[in-house]
mmCIF file of C-alpha atoms in Angstrom:
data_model
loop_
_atom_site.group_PDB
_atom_site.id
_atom_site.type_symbol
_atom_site.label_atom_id
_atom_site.label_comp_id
_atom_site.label_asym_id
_atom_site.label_seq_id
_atom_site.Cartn_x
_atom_site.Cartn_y
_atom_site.Cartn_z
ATOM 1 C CA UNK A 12 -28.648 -9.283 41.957
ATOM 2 C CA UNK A 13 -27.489 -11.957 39.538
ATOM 3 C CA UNK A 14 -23.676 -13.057 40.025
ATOM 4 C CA UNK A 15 -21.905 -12.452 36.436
ATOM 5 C CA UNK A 16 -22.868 -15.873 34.272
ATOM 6 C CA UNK A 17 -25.225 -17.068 37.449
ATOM 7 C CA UNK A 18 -28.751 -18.116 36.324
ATOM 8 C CA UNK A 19 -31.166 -16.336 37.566
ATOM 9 C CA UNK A 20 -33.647 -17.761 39.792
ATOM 10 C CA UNK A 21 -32.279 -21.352 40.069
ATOM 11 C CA UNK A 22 -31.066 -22.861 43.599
ATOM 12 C CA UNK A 23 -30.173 -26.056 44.423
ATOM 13 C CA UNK A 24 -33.108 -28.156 44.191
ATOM 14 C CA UNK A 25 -34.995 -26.095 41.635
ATOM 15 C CA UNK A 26 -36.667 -28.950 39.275
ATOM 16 C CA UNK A 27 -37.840 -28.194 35.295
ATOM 17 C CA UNK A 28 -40.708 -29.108 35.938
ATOM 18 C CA UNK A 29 -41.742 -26.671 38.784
ATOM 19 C CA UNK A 30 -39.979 -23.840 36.492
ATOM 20 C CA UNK A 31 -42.299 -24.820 33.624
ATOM 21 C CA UNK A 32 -45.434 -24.491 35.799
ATOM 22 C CA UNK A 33 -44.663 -20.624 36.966
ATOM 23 C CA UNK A 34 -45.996 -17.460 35.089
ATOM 24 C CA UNK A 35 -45.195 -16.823 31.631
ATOM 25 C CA UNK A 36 -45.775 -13.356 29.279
ATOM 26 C CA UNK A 37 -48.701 -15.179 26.985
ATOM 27 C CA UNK A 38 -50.193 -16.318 30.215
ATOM 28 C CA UNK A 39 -50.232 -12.973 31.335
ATOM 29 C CA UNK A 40 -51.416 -11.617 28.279
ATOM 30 C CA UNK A 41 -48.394 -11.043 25.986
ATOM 31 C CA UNK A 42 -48.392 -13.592 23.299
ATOM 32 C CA UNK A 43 -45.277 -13.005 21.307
ATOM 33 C CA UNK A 44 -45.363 -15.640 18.983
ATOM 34 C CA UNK A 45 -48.780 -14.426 18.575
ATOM 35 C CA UNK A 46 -47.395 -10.688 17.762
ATOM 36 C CA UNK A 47 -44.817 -11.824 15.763
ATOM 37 C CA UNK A 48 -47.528 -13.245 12.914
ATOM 38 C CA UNK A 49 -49.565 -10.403 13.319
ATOM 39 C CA UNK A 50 -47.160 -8.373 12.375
ATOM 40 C CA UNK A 51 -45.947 -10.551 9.550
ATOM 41 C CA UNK A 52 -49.234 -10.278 8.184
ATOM 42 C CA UNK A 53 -49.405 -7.078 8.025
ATOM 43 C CA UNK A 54 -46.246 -6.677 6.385
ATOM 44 C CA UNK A 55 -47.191 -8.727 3.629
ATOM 45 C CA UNK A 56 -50.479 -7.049 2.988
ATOM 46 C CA UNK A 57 -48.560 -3.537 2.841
ATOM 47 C CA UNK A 58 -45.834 -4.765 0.760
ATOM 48 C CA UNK A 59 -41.624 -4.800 1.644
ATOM 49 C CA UNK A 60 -40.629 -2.382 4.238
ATOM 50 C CA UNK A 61 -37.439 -1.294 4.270
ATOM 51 C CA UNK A 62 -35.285 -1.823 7.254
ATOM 52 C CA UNK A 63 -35.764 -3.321 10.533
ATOM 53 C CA UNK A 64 -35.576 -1.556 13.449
ATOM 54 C CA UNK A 65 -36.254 1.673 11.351
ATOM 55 C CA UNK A 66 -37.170 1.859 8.179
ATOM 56 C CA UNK A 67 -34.497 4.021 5.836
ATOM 57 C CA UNK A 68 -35.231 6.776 2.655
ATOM 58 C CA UNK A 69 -32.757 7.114 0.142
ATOM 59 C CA UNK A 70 -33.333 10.923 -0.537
ATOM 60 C CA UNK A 71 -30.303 11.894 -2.557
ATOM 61 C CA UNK A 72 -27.361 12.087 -0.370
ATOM 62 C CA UNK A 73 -28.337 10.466 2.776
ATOM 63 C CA UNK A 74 -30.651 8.346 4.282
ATOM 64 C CA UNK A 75 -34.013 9.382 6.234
ATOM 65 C CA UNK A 76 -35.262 6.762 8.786
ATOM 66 C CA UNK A 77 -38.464 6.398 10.447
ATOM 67 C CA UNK A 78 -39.088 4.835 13.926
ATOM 68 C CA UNK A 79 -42.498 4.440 15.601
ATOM 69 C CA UNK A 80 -43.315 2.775 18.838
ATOM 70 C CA UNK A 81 -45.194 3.402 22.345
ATOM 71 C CA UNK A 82 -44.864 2.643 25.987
ATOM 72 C CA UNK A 83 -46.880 -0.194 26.348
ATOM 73 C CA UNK A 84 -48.148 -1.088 29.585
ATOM 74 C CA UNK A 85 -45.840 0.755 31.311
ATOM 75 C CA UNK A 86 -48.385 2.814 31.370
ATOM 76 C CA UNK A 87 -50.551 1.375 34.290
ATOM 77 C CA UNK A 88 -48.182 1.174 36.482
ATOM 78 C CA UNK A 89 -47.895 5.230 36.241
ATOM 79 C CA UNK A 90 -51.714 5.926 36.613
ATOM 80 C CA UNK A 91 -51.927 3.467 39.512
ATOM 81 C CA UNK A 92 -49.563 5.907 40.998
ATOM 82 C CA UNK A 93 -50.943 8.817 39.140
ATOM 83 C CA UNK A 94 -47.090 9.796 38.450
ATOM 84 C CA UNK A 95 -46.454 10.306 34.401
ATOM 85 C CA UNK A 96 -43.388 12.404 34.788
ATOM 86 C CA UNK A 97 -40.854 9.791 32.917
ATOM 87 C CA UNK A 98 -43.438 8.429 30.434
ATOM 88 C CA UNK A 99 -41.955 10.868 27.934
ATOM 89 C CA UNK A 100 -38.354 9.678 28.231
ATOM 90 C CA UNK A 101 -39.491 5.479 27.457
ATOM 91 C CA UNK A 102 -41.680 6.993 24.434
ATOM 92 C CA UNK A 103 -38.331 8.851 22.877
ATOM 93 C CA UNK A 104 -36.481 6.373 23.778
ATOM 94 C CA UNK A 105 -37.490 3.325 22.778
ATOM 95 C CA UNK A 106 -38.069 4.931 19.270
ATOM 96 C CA UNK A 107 -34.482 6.809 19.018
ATOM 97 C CA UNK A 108 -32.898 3.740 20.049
ATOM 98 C CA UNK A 109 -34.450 1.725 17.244
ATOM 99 C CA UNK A 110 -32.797 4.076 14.994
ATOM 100 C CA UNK A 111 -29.402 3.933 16.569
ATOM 101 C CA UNK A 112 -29.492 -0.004 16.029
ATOM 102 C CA UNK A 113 -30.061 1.010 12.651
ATOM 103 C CA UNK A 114 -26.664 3.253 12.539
ATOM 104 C CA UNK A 115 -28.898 5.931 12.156
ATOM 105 C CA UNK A 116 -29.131 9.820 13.886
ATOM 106 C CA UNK A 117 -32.136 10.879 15.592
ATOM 107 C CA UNK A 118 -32.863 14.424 15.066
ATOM 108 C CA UNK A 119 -36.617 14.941 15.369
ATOM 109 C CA UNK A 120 -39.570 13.834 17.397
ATOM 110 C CA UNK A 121 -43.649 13.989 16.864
ATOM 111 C CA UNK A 122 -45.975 12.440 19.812
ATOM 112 C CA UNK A 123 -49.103 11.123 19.482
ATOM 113 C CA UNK A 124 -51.754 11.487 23.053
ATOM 114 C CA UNK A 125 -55.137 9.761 22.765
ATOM 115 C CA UNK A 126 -56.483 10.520 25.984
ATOM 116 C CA UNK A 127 -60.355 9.641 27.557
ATOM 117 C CA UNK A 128 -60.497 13.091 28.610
ATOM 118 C CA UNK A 129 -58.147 15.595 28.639
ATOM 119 C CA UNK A 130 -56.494 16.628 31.926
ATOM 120 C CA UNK A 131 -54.172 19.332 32.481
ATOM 121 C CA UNK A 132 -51.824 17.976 34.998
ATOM 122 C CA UNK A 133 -51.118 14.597 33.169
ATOM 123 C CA UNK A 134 -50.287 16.193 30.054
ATOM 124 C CA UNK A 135 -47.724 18.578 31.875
ATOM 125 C CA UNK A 136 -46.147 15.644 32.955
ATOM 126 C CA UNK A 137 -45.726 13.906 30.101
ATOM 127 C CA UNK A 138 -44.607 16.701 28.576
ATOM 128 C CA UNK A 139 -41.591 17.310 31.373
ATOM 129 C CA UNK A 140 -40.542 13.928 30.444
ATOM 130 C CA UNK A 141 -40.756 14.029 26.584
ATOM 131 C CA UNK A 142 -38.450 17.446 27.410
ATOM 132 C CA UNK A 143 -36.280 15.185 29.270
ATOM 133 C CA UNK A 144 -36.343 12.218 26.536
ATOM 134 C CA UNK A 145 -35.490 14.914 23.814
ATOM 135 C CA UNK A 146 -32.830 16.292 25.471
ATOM 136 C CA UNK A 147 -30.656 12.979 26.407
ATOM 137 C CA UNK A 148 -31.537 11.589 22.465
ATOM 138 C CA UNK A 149 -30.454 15.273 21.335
ATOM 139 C CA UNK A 150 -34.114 15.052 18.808
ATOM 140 C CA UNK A 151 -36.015 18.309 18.498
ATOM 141 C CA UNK A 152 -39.427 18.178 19.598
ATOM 142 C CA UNK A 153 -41.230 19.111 16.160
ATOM 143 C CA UNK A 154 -45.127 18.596 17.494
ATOM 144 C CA UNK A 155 -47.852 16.523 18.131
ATOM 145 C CA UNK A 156 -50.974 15.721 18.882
ATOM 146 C CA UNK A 157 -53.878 15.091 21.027
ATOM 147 C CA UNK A 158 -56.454 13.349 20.427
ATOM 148 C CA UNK A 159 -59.739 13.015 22.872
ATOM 149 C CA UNK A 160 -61.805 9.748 22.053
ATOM 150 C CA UNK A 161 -63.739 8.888 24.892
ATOM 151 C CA UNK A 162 -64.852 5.553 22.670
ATOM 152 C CA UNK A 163 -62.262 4.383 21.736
ATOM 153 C CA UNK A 164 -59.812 5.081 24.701
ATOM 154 C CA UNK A 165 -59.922 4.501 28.498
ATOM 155 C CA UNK A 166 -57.320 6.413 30.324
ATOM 156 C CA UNK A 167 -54.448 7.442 28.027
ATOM 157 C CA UNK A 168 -52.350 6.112 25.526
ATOM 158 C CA UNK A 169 -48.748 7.640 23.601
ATOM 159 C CA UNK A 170 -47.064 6.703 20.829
ATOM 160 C CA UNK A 171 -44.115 8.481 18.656
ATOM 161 C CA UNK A 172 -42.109 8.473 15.600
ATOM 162 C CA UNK A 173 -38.477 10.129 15.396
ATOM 163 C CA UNK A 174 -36.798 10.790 12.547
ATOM 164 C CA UNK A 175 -33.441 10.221 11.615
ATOM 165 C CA UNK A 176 -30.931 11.460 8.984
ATOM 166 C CA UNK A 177 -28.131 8.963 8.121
ATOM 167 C CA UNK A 178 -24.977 9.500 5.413
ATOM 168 C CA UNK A 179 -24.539 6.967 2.789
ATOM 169 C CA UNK A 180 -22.096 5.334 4.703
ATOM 170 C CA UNK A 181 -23.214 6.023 8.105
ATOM 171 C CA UNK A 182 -25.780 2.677 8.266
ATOM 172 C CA UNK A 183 -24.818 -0.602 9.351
ATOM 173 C CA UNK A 184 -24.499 -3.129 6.990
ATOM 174 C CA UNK A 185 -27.199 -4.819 9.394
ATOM 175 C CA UNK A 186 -25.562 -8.593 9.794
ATOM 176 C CA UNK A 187 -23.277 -9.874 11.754
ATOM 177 C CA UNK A 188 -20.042 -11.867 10.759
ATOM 178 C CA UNK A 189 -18.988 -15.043 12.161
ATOM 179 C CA UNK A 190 -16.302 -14.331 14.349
ATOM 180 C CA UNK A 191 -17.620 -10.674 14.963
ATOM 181 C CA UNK A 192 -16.867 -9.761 18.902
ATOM 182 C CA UNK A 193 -20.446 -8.927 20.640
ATOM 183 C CA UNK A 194 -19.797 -5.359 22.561
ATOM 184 C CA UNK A 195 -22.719 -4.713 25.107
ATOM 185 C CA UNK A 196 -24.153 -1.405 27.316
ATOM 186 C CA UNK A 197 -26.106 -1.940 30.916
ATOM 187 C CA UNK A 198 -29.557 -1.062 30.501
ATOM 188 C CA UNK A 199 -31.313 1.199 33.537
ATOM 189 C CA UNK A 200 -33.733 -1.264 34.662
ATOM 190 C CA UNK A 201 -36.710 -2.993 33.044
ATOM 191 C CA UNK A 202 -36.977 -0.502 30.308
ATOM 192 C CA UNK A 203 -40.567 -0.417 28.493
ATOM 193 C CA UNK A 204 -41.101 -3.995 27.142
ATOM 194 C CA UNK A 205 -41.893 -7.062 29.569
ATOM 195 C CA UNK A 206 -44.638 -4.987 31.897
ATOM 196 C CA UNK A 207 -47.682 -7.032 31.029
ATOM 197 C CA UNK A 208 -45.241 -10.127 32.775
ATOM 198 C CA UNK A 209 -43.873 -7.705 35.823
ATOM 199 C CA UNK A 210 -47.350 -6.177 36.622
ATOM 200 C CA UNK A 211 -48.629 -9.623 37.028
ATOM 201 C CA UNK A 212 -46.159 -11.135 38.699
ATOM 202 C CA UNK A 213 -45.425 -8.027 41.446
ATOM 203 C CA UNK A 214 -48.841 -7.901 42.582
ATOM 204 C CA UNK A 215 -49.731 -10.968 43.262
ATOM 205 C CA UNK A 216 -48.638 -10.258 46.821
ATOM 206 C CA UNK A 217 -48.075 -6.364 46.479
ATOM 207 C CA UNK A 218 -49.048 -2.839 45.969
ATOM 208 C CA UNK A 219 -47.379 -0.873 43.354
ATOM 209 C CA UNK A 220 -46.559 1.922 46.803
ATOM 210 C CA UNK A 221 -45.095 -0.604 48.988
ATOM 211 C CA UNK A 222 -41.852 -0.249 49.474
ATOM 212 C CA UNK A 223 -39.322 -2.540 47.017
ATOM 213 C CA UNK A 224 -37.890 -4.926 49.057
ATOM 214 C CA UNK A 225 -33.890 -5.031 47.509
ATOM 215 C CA UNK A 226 -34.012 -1.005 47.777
ATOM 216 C CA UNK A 227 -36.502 0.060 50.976
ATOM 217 C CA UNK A 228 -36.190 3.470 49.892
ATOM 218 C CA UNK A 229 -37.896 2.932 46.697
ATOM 219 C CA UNK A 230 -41.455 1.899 45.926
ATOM 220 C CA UNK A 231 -42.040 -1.090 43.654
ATOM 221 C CA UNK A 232 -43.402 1.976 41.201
ATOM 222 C CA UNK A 233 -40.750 3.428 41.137
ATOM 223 C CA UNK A 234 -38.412 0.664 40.243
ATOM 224 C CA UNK A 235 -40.661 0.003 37.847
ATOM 225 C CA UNK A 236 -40.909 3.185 36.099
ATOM 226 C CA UNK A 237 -37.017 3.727 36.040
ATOM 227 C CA UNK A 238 -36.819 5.521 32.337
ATOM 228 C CA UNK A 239 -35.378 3.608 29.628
ATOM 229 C CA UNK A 240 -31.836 4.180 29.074
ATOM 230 C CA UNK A 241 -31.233 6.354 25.553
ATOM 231 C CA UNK A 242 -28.281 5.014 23.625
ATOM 232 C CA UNK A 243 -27.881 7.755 20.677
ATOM 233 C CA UNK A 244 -24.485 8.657 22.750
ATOM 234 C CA UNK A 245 -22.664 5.109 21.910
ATOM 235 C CA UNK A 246 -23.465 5.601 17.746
ATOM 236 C CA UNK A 247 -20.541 7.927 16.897
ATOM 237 C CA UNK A 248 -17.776 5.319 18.190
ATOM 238 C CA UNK A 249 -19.869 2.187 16.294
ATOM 239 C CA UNK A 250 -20.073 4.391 12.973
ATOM 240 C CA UNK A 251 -16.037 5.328 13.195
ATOM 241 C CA UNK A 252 -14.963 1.499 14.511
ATOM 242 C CA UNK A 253 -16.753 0.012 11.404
ATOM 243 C CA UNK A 254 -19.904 -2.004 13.499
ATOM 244 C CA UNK A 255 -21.728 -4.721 11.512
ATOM 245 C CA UNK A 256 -24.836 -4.644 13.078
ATOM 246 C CA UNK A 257 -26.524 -3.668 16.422
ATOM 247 C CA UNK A 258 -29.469 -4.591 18.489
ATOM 248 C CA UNK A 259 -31.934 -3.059 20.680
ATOM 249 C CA UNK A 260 -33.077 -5.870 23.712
ATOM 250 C CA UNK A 261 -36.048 -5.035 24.056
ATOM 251 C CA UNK A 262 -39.641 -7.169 23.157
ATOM 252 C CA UNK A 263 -38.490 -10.648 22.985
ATOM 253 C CA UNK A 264 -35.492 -10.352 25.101
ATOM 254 C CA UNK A 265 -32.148 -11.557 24.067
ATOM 255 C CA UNK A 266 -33.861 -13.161 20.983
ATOM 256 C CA UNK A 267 -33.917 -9.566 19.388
ATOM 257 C CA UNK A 268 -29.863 -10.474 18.796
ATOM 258 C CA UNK A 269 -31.202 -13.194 15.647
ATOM 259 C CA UNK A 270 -31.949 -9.905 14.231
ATOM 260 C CA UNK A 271 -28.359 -9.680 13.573
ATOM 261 C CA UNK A 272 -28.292 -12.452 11.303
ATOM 262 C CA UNK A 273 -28.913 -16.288 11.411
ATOM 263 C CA UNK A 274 -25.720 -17.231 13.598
ATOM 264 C CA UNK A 275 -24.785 -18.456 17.010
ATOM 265 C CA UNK A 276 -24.759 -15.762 19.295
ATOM 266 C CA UNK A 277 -22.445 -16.854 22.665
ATOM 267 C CA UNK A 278 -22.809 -14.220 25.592
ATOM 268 C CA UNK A 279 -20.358 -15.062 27.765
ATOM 269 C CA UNK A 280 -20.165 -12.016 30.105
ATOM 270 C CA UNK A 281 -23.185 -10.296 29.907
ATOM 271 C CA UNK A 282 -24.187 -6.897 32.524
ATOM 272 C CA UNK A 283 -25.545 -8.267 36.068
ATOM 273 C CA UNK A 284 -29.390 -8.514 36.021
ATOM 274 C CA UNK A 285 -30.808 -5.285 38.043
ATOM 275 C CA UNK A 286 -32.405 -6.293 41.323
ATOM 276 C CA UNK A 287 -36.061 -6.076 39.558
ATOM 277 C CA UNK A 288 -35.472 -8.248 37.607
ATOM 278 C CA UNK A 289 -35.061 -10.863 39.992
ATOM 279 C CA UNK A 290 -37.798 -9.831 42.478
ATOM 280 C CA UNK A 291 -40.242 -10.054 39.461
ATOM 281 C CA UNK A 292 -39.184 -13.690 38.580
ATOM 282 C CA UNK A 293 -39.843 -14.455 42.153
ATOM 283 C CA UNK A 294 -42.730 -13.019 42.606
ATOM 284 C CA UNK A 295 -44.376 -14.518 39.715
ATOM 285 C CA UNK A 296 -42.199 -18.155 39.748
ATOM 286 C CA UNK A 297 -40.897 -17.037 35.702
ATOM 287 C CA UNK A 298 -38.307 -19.744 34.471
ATOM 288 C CA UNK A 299 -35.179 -18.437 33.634
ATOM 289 C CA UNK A 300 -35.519 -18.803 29.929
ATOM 290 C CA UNK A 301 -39.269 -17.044 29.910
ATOM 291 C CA UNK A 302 -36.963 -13.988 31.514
ATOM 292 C CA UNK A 303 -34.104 -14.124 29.203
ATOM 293 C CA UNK A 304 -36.797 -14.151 26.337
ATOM 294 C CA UNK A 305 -38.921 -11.041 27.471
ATOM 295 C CA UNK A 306 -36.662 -9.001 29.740
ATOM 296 C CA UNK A 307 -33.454 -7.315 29.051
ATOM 297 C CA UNK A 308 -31.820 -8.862 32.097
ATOM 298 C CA UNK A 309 -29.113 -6.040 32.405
ATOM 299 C CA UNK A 310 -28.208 -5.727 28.996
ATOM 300 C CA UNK A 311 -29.997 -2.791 27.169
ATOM 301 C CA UNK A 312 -27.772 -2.739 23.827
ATOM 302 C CA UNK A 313 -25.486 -4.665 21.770
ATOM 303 C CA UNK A 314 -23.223 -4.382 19.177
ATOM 304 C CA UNK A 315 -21.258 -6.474 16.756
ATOM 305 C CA UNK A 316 -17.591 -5.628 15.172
ATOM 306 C CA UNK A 317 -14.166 -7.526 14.291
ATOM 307 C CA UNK A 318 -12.138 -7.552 17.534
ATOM 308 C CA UNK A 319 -9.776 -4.884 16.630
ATOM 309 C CA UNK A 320 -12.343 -2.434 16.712
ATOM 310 C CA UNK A 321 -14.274 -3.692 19.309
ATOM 311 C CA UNK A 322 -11.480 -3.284 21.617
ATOM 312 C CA UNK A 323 -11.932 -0.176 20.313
ATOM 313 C CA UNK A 324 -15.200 1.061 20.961
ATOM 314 C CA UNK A 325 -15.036 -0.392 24.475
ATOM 315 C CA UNK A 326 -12.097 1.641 24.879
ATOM 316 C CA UNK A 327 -14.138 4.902 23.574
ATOM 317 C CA UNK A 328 -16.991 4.246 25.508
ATOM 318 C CA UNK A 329 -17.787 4.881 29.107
ATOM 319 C CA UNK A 330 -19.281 1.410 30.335
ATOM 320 C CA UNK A 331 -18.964 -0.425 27.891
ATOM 321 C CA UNK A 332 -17.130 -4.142 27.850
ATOM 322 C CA UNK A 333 -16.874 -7.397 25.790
ATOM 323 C CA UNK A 334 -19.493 -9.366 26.215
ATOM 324 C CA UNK A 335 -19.401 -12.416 23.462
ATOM 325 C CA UNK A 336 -18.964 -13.589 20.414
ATOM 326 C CA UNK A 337 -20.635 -14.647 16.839
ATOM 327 C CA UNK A 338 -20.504 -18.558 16.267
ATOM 328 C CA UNK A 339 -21.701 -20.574 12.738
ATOM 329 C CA UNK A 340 -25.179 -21.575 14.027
ATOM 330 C CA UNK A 341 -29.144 -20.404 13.245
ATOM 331 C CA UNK A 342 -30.408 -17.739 15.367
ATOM 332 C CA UNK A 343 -30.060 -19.521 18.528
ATOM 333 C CA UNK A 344 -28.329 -17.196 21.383
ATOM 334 C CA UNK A 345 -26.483 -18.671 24.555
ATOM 335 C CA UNK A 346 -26.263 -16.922 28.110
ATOM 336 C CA UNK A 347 -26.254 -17.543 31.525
ATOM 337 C CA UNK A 348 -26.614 -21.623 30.634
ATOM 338 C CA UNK A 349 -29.898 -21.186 28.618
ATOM 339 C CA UNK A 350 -29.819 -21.574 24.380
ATOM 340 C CA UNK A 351 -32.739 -19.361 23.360
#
């Protein structure tokens, strides 16, 4: 486990160059750049979306937001163990907490299951966890569906979208202010982003059932497949202590806090990186910065507010703590001795 402000991965003798030569998420198939312009094209070909995280809907006296996303290849590492039972939390959550990032409720969930064939014992699964997801995000489960498309799909694949209802004043104004305090939550693991890089890098030399070697008592799997952390229980402190803006770490790393505006974003004490973290880089030789910019790295959620009511929130909230600040600067973010 990272020492608070250690970087990861780097001992004495550790040279650039060797760092720039180990495994990276486009070499392993993840090209974010890549992503990033896709996306971008597709957003000007459907014209301005509203939002960014989730998108909002003025409809009268409150706001309804929409949040879609998936699991990703999270995915694999449950069929290689044939074990789905938490795929329905990271599906929940990694839509509901787009929408808290937004300062938005979630109140409802739909799933989507395309499936090669259909199976009876996977679907129960993923339906215990989806229980589970719904019940931590406090969404109703309003339906689904499942699709069989033995063409187009080989094994399974889930998606969802959550709604969210929002008063007028209950979203954030979305940008951070320089001099804003940057309050931060632990995440539970590796969440659902970054498994394309892990899944390459932990078995190179291992099987996804041997046993992980920080935690014996746990399979690689299973530290793996730890569920995604829901955060729809730290909104209610951020709406009444007057937050500026708030971001989810998830694809991209601790490059999703630029969302927040086009500052200087100094982490100075951000949560220890979970043991898996460190095993994958390695395992698959990852440079510090490829980590910081695809992983979480302990840090699941962050929040920006004036220090008064920071000091607040962290008071209000269970784990909770200070973990930077908001400089003058252009989307670059500091931690642990890298500038991303």
């Amino acid at each position: 486990m990272l020492a608070p402000g250690a970087t990861p991965g780097m001992t004495d003798g550790d040279s650039t160059d060797e760092e720039e030569e180990g495994l990276t998420y486009a070499e392993a198939g993840v090209d974010i750049a890549g992503q990033e312009a896709a996306t971008a094209a597709l957003v000007g070909a459907a014209g301005e979306f509203e939002g960014d995280f989730a998108g909002l809907l003025d409809i009268g006296d409150r706001y309804l937001a929409l949040a879609a996303d998936g699991v990703g290849t999270k995915l694999l590492v449950a069929e290689a163990i044939d074990d789905y039972s938490t795929i329905g939390i990271d599906c929940i959550a990694m839509n509901a907490n787009d929408l808290v990032a937004a300062g938005v409720e979630p109140v409802a969930f739909v799933d989507y299951l395309a499936v090669e064939e259909p199976d009876d014992a996977t679907a129960e699964q993923i339906g215990e966890g989806l229980r589970a997801g719904a019940e931590r995000a406090g969404v109703a489960l309003i339906g689904g569906e499942t699709a069989v498309m033995p063409d187009v799909i080989r094994g399974l694949d889930i998606a969802g979208t959550c709604a969210g209802l929002a008063p007028k004043d209950g979203p954030f104004p979305g940008a951070a202010e320089i001099g804003d305090v940057l309050v931060g939550w632990p995440s539970s693991g590796i969440h659902s982003n970054g498994l394309t890089l892990a899944r390459e890098a932990v078995t190179r030399d291992h099987e996804y059932t041997d046993p992980f070697p920080p935690n014996p008592d746990r399979t690689i799997a299973e530290e793996l497949l730890e569920p995604t952390r829901i955060y729809a229980d730290v909104l209610p402190a951020l709406r009444a202590h007057d937050a500026h803006a708030a971001a989810h770490v998830t694809g991209g790393g601790w490059t999703n806090l630029a969302r927040m505006g086009d500052h200087h974003y100094e982490v100075t004490d951000p949560f220890d990186a979970h043991p898996v973290f460190g095993f994958v880089q390695r395992e698959g030789d990852v440079s510090d910065e490829e980590m910081h910019r695809t992983f979480n790295m302990g840090t699941g959620f962050v929040a920006t507010l004036p220090e008064d009511d920071a000091e607040s929130v962290v008071a209000d909230s269970e784990d909770a703590r200070v973990i930077g600040h908001v400089e003058e600067g252009d989307g670059t973010v500091a931690i642990r001795g890298l500038e991303l």
